[in-house]
PDB file of C-alpha atoms in Angstrom:
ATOM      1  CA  UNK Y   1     -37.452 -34.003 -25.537  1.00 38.00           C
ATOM      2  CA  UNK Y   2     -38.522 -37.669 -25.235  1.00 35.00           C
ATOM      3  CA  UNK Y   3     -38.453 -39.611 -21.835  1.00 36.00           C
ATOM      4  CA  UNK Y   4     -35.631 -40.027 -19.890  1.00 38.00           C
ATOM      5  CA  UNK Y   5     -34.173 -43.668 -19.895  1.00 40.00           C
ATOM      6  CA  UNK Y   6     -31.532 -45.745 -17.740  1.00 40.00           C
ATOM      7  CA  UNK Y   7     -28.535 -46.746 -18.538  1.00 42.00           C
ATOM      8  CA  UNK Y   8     -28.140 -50.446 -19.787  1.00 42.00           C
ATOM      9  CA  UNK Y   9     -24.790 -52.920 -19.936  1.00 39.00           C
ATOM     10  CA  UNK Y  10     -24.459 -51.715 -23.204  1.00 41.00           C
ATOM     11  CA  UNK Y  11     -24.298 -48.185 -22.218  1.00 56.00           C
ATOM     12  CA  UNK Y  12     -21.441 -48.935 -19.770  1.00 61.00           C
ATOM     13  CA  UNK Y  13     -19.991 -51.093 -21.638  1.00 63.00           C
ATOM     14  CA  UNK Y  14     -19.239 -48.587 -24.351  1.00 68.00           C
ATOM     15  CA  UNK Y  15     -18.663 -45.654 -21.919  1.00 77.00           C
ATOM     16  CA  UNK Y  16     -15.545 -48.343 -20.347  1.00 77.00           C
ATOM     17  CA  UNK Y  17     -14.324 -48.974 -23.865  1.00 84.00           C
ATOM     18  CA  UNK Y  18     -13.366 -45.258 -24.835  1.00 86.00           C
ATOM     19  CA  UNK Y  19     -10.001 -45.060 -23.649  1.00 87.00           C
ATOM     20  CA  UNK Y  20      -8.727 -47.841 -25.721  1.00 88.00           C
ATOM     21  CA  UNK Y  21     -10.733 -45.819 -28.718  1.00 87.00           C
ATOM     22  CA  UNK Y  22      -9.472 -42.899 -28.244  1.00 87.00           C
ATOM     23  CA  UNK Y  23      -5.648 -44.094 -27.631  1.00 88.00           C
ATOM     24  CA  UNK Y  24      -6.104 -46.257 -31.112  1.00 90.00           C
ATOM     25  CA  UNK Y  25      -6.489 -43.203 -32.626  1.00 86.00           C
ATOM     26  CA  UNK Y  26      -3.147 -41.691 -31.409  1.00 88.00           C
ATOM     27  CA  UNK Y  27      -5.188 -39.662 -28.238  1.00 86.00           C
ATOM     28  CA  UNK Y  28      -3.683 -39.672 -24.468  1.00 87.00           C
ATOM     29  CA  UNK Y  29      -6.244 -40.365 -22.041  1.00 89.00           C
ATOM     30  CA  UNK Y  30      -5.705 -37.168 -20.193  1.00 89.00           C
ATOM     31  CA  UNK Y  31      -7.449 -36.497 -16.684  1.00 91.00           C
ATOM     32  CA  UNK Y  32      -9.636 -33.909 -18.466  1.00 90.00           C
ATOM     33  CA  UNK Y  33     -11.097 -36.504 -21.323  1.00 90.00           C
ATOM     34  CA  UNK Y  34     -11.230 -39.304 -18.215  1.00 90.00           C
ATOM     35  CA  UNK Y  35     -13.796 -36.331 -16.804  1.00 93.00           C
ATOM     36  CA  UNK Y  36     -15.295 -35.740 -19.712  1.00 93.00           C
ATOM     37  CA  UNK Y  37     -15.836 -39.354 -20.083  1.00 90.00           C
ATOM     38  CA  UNK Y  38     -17.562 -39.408 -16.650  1.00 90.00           C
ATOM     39  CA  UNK Y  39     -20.218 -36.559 -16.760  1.00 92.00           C
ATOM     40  CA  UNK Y  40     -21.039 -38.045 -20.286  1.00 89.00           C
ATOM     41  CA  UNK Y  41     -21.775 -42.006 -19.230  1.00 85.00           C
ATOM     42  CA  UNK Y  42     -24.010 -40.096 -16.101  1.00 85.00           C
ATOM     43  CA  UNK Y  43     -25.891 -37.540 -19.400  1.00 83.00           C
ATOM     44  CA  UNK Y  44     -29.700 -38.297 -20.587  1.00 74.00           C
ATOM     45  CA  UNK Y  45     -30.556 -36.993 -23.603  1.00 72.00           C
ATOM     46  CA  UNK Y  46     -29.178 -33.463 -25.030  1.00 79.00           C
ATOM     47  CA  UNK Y  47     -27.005 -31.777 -23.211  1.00 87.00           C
ATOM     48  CA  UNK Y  48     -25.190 -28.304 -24.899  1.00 87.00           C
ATOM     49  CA  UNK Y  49     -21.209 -28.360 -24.947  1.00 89.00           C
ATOM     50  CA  UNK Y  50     -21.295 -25.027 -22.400  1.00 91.00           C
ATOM     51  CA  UNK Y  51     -23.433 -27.615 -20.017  1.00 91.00           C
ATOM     52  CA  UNK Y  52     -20.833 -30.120 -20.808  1.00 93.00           C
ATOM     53  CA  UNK Y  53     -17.659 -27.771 -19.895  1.00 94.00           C
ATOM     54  CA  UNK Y  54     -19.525 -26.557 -16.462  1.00 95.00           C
ATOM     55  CA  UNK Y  55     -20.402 -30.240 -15.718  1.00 94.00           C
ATOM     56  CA  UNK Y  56     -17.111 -30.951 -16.152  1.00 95.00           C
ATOM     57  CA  UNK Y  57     -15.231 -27.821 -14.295  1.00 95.00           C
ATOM     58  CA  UNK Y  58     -17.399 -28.860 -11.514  1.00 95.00           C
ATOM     59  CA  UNK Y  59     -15.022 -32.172 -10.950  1.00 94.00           C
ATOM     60  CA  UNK Y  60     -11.871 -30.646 -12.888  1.00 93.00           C
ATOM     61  CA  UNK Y  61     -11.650 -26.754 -12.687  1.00 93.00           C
ATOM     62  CA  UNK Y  62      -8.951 -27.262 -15.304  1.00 92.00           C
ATOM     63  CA  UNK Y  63     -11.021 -28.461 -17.803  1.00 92.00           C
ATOM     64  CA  UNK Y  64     -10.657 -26.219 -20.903  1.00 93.00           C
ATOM     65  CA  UNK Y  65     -13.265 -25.791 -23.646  1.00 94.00           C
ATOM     66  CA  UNK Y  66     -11.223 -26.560 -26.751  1.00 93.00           C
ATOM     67  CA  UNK Y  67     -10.646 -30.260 -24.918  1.00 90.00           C
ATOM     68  CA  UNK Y  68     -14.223 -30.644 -24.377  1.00 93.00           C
ATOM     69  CA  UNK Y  69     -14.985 -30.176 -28.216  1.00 92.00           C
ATOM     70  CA  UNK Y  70     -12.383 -31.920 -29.490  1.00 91.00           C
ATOM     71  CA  UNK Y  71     -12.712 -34.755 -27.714  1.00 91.00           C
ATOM     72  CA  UNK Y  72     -16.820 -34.377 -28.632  1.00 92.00           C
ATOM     73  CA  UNK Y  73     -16.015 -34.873 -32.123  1.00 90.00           C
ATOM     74  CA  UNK Y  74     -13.927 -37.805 -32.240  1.00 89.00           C
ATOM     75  CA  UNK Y  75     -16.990 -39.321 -29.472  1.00 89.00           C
ATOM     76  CA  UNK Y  76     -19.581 -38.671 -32.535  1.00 86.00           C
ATOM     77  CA  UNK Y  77     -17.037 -40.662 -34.932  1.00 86.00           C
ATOM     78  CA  UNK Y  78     -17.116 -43.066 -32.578  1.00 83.00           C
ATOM     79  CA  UNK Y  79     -21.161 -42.967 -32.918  1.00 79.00           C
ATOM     80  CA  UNK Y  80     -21.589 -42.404 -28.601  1.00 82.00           C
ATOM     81  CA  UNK Y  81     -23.212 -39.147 -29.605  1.00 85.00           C
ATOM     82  CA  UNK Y  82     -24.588 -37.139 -32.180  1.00 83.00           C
ATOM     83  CA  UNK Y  83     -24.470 -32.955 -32.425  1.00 84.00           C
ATOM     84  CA  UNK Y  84     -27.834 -31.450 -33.402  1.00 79.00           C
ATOM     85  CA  UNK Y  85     -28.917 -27.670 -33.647  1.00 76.00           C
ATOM     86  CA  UNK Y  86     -31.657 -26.176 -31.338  1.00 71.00           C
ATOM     87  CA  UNK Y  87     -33.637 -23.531 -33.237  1.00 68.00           C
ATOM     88  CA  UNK Y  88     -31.178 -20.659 -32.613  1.00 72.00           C
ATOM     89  CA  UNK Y  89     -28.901 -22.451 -33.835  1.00 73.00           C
ATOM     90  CA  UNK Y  90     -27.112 -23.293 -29.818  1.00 77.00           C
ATOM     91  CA  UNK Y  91     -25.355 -26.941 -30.781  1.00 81.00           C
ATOM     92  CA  UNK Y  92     -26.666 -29.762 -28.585  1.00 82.00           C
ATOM     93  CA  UNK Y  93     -25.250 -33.230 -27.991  1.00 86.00           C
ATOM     94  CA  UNK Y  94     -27.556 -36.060 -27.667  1.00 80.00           C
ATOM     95  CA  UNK Y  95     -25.495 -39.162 -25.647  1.00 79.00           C
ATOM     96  CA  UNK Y  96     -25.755 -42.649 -26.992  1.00 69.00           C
ATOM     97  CA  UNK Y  97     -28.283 -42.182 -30.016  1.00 63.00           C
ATOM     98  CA  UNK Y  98     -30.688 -45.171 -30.559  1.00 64.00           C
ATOM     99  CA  UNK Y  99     -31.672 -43.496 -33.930  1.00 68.00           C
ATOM    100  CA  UNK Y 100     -31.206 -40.489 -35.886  1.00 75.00           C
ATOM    101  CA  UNK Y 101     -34.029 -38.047 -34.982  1.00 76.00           C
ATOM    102  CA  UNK Y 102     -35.080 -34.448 -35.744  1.00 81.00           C
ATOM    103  CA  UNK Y 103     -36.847 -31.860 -33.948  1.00 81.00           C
ATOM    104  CA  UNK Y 104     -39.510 -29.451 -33.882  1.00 87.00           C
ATOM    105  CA  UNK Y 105     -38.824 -26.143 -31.536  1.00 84.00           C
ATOM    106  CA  UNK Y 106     -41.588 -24.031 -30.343  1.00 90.00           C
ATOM    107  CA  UNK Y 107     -41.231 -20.539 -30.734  1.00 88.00           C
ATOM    108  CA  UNK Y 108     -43.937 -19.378 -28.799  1.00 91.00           C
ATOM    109  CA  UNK Y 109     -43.023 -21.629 -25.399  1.00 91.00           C
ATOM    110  CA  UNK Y 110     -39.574 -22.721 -26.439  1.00 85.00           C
ATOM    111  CA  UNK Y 111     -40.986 -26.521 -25.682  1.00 87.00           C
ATOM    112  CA  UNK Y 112     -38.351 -28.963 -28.083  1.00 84.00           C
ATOM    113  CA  UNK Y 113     -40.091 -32.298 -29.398  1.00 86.00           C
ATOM    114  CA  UNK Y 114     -38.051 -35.290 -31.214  1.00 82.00           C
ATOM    115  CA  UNK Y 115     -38.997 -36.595 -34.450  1.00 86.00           C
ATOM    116  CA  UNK Y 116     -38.270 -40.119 -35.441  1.00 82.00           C
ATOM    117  CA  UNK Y 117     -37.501 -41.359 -38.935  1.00 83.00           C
ATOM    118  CA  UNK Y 118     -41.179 -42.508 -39.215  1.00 87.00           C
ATOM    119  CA  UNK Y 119     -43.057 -38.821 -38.471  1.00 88.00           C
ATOM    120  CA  UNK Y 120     -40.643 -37.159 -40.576  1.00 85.00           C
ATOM    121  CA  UNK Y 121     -40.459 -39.354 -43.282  1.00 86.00           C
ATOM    122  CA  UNK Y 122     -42.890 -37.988 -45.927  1.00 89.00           C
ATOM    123  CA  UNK Y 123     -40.870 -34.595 -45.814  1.00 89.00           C
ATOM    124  CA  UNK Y 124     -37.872 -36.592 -46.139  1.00 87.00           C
ATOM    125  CA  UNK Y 125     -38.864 -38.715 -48.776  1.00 89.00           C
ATOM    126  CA  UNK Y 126     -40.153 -35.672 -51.138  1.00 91.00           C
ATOM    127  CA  UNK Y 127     -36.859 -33.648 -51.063  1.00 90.00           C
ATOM    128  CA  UNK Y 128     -35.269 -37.164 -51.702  1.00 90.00           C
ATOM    129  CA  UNK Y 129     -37.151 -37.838 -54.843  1.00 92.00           C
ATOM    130  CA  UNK Y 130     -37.699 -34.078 -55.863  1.00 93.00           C
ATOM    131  CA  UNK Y 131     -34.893 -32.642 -54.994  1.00 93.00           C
ATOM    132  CA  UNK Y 132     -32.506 -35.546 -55.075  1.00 94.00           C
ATOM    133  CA  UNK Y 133     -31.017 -34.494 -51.738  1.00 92.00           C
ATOM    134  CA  UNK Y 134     -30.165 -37.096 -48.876  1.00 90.00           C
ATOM    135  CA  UNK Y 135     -31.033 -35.926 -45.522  1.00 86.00           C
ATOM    136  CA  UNK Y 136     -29.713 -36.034 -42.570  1.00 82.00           C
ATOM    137  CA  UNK Y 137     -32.334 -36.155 -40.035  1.00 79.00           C
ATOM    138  CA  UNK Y 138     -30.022 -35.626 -36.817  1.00 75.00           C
ATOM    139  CA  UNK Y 139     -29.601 -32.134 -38.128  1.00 76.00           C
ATOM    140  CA  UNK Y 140     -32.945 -31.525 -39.118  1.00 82.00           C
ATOM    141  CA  UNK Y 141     -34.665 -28.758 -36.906  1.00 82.00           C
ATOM    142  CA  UNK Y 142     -38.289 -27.225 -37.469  1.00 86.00           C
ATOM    143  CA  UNK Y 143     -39.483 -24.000 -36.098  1.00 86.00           C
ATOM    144  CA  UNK Y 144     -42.907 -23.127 -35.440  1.00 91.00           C
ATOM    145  CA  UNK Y 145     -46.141 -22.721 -33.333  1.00 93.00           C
ATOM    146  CA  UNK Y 146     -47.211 -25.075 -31.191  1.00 92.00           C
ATOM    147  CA  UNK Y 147     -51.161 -25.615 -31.060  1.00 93.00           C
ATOM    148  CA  UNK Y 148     -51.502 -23.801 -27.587  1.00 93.00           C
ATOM    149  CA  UNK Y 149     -49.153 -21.067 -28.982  1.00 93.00           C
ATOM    150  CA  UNK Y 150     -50.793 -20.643 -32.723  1.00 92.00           C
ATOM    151  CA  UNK Y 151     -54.497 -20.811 -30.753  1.00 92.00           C
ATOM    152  CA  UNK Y 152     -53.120 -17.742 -28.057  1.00 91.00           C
ATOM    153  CA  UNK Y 153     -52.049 -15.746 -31.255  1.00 88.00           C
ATOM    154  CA  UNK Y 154     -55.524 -16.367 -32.211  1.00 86.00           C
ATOM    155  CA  UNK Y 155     -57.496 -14.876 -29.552  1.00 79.00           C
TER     156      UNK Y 155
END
Protein backbone atom coordinates (compact mmCIF):
# COMPACT_ATOMS: atom_id res chain seq x y z
CA UNK A 1 0.00 0.00 0.00
CA UNK A 2 1.33 3.52 -0.70
CA UNK A 3 2.19 6.06 2.15
CA UNK A 4 -0.05 7.12 4.55
CA UNK A 5 -1.25 10.83 4.13
CA UNK A 6 -3.17 13.54 6.35
CA UNK A 7 -6.20 14.69 6.05
CA UNK A 8 -6.67 18.11 4.19
CA UNK A 9 -9.81 20.86 4.29
CA UNK A 10 -10.98 19.11 1.50
CA UNK A 11 -11.11 15.86 3.20
CA UNK A 12 -13.25 17.35 6.02
CA UNK A 13 -14.97 19.26 4.12
CA UNK A 14 -16.50 16.39 2.22
CA UNK A 15 -16.65 14.04 5.27
CA UNK A 16 -19.13 17.28 6.91
CA UNK A 17 -21.12 17.38 3.70
CA UNK A 18 -22.50 13.67 3.76
CA UNK A 19 -25.49 14.05 5.68
CA UNK A 20 -27.06 16.52 3.42
CA UNK A 21 -25.95 13.77 0.53
CA UNK A 22 -27.23 11.14 1.86
CA UNK A 23 -30.72 12.83 3.06
CA UNK A 24 -30.99 14.25 -0.80
CA UNK A 25 -31.16 10.94 -1.71
CA UNK A 26 -34.20 10.04 0.51
CA UNK A 27 -31.58 8.43 3.49
CA UNK A 28 -32.13 9.30 7.42
CA UNK A 29 -29.02 10.16 9.02
CA UNK A 30 -29.29 7.43 11.55
CA UNK A 31 -26.79 7.24 14.64
CA UNK A 32 -25.26 4.15 12.98
CA UNK A 33 -24.38 6.01 9.40
CA UNK A 34 -23.33 9.30 11.76
CA UNK A 35 -20.68 6.39 13.14
CA UNK A 36 -19.97 5.11 10.16
CA UNK A 37 -19.32 8.52 8.94
CA UNK A 38 -16.82 9.03 11.81
CA UNK A 39 -14.44 5.94 11.70
CA UNK A 40 -14.40 6.65 7.85
CA UNK A 41 -13.20 10.64 7.88
CA UNK A 42 -10.40 9.12 10.75
CA UNK A 43 -9.52 5.81 7.71
CA UNK A 44 -6.07 5.93 5.57
CA UNK A 45 -6.04 4.01 2.77
CA UNK A 46 -7.93 0.44 2.45
CA UNK A 47 -9.69 -0.64 5.01
CA UNK A 48 -12.06 -4.16 4.52
CA UNK A 49 -15.93 -3.69 5.36
CA UNK A 50 -15.43 -6.48 8.45
CA UNK A 51 -12.63 -3.74 9.71
CA UNK A 52 -15.19 -1.16 9.02
CA UNK A 53 -18.19 -2.96 11.08
CA UNK A 54 -15.63 -3.70 14.19
CA UNK A 55 -14.38 -0.06 13.94
CA UNK A 56 -17.63 0.90 14.12
CA UNK A 57 -19.19 -1.61 16.95
CA UNK A 58 -16.36 -0.31 18.91
CA UNK A 59 -18.33 3.28 19.30
CA UNK A 60 -21.94 1.76 18.47
CA UNK A 61 -22.34 -1.98 19.51
CA UNK A 62 -25.55 -1.68 17.51
CA UNK A 63 -24.08 -1.19 14.42
CA UNK A 64 -25.31 -3.92 12.01
CA UNK A 65 -23.47 -5.12 8.90
CA UNK A 66 -26.14 -4.73 6.24
CA UNK A 67 -26.04 -0.71 7.36
CA UNK A 68 -22.43 -0.62 6.99
CA UNK A 69 -22.64 -1.87 3.26
CA UNK A 70 -25.36 -0.12 2.27
CA UNK A 71 -24.45 2.94 3.31
CA UNK A 72 -20.71 1.97 1.59
CA UNK A 73 -22.30 1.89 -1.65
CA UNK A 74 -24.18 4.95 -1.90
CA UNK A 75 -20.46 6.62 -0.26
CA UNK A 76 -18.72 5.15 -3.62
CA UNK A 77 -21.65 6.92 -5.75
CA UNK A 78 -20.86 9.69 -4.01
CA UNK A 79 -17.03 9.11 -5.22
CA UNK A 80 -15.61 9.31 -1.09
CA UNK A 81 -14.47 5.77 -1.74
CA UNK A 82 -13.88 3.19 -4.09
CA UNK A 83 -14.30 -0.93 -3.44
CA UNK A 84 -11.36 -2.94 -4.82
CA UNK A 85 -10.59 -6.79 -4.52
CA UNK A 86 -7.47 -8.11 -2.63
CA UNK A 87 -6.17 -11.26 -4.34
CA UNK A 88 -8.57 -13.69 -2.60
CA UNK A 89 -10.96 -11.92 -3.62
CA UNK A 90 -11.68 -10.17 0.43
CA UNK A 91 -13.40 -6.60 -0.84
CA UNK A 92 -11.43 -3.57 0.38
CA UNK A 93 -12.46 0.08 0.55
CA UNK A 94 -9.98 2.66 -0.24
CA UNK A 95 -11.31 6.28 1.52
CA UNK A 96 -11.17 9.41 -0.54
CA UNK A 97 -9.48 8.13 -3.89
CA UNK A 98 -7.10 10.69 -5.56
CA UNK A 99 -7.06 8.33 -8.65
CA UNK A 100 -8.16 5.08 -9.79
CA UNK A 101 -5.35 2.56 -9.06
CA UNK A 102 -4.73 -1.21 -9.29
CA UNK A 103 -2.73 -3.59 -7.44
CA UNK A 104 -0.28 -6.21 -7.48
CA UNK A 105 -0.58 -8.94 -4.41
CA UNK A 106 2.26 -11.07 -3.46
CA UNK A 107 1.62 -14.52 -3.04
CA UNK A 108 4.64 -15.58 -1.56
CA UNK A 109 4.70 -12.65 1.42
CA UNK A 110 1.17 -11.41 0.98
CA UNK A 111 2.95 -7.71 0.60
CA UNK A 112 -0.04 -5.49 -1.59
CA UNK A 113 1.53 -2.66 -3.92
CA UNK A 114 -0.71 0.14 -5.81
CA UNK A 115 -0.49 0.72 -9.37
CA UNK A 116 -1.23 4.05 -10.87
CA UNK A 117 -2.74 4.70 -14.28
CA UNK A 118 0.82 5.38 -15.61
CA UNK A 119 2.61 1.72 -14.57
CA UNK A 120 -0.34 -0.04 -15.69
CA UNK A 121 -1.04 1.62 -18.68
CA UNK A 122 0.60 -0.46 -21.46
CA UNK A 123 -1.53 -3.54 -20.21
CA UNK A 124 -4.39 -1.33 -20.25
CA UNK A 125 -3.94 0.15 -23.42
CA UNK A 126 -3.44 -3.40 -25.34
CA UNK A 127 -6.73 -5.02 -24.12
CA UNK A 128 -8.22 -1.53 -25.09
CA UNK A 129 -7.11 -1.65 -28.64
CA UNK A 130 -7.05 -5.57 -28.97
CA UNK A 131 -9.64 -6.52 -27.22
CA UNK A 132 -11.80 -3.45 -27.35
CA UNK A 133 -12.50 -3.70 -23.63
CA UNK A 134 -12.49 -0.54 -21.24
CA UNK A 135 -10.91 -1.15 -18.00
CA UNK A 136 -11.47 -0.36 -14.91
CA UNK A 137 -8.32 -0.05 -13.11
CA UNK A 138 -9.81 0.28 -9.42
CA UNK A 139 -10.74 -3.33 -9.86
CA UNK A 140 -7.78 -4.46 -11.42
CA UNK A 141 -5.74 -6.94 -9.13
CA UNK A 142 -2.46 -8.92 -10.17
CA UNK A 143 -1.16 -11.94 -8.47
CA UNK A 144 2.26 -13.04 -8.43
CA UNK A 145 5.88 -13.38 -7.06
CA UNK A 146 7.57 -10.80 -5.74
CA UNK A 147 11.46 -10.67 -6.61
CA UNK A 148 12.52 -11.83 -3.01
CA UNK A 149 9.74 -14.51 -3.25
CA UNK A 150 10.41 -15.79 -7.10
CA UNK A 151 14.48 -15.65 -6.08
CA UNK A 152 13.61 -18.01 -2.58
CA UNK A 153 11.69 -20.44 -4.97
CA UNK A 154 14.86 -20.37 -6.79
CA UNK A 155 17.33 -21.55 -4.39
Amino acid sequence: MGPSGSSTATDEAAWTEVRDRLRARGLRWTPQRRTLIEVLSHADGHVTGAELIERCRELDTTTTPSTVYRTLDVLEELGLLRHSHAADGREEFHVQPEAAHGHLHCIGCGTTWEIGADEAAALVGSLERRRAFAVDLSHLSIAGRCADCSAALAD
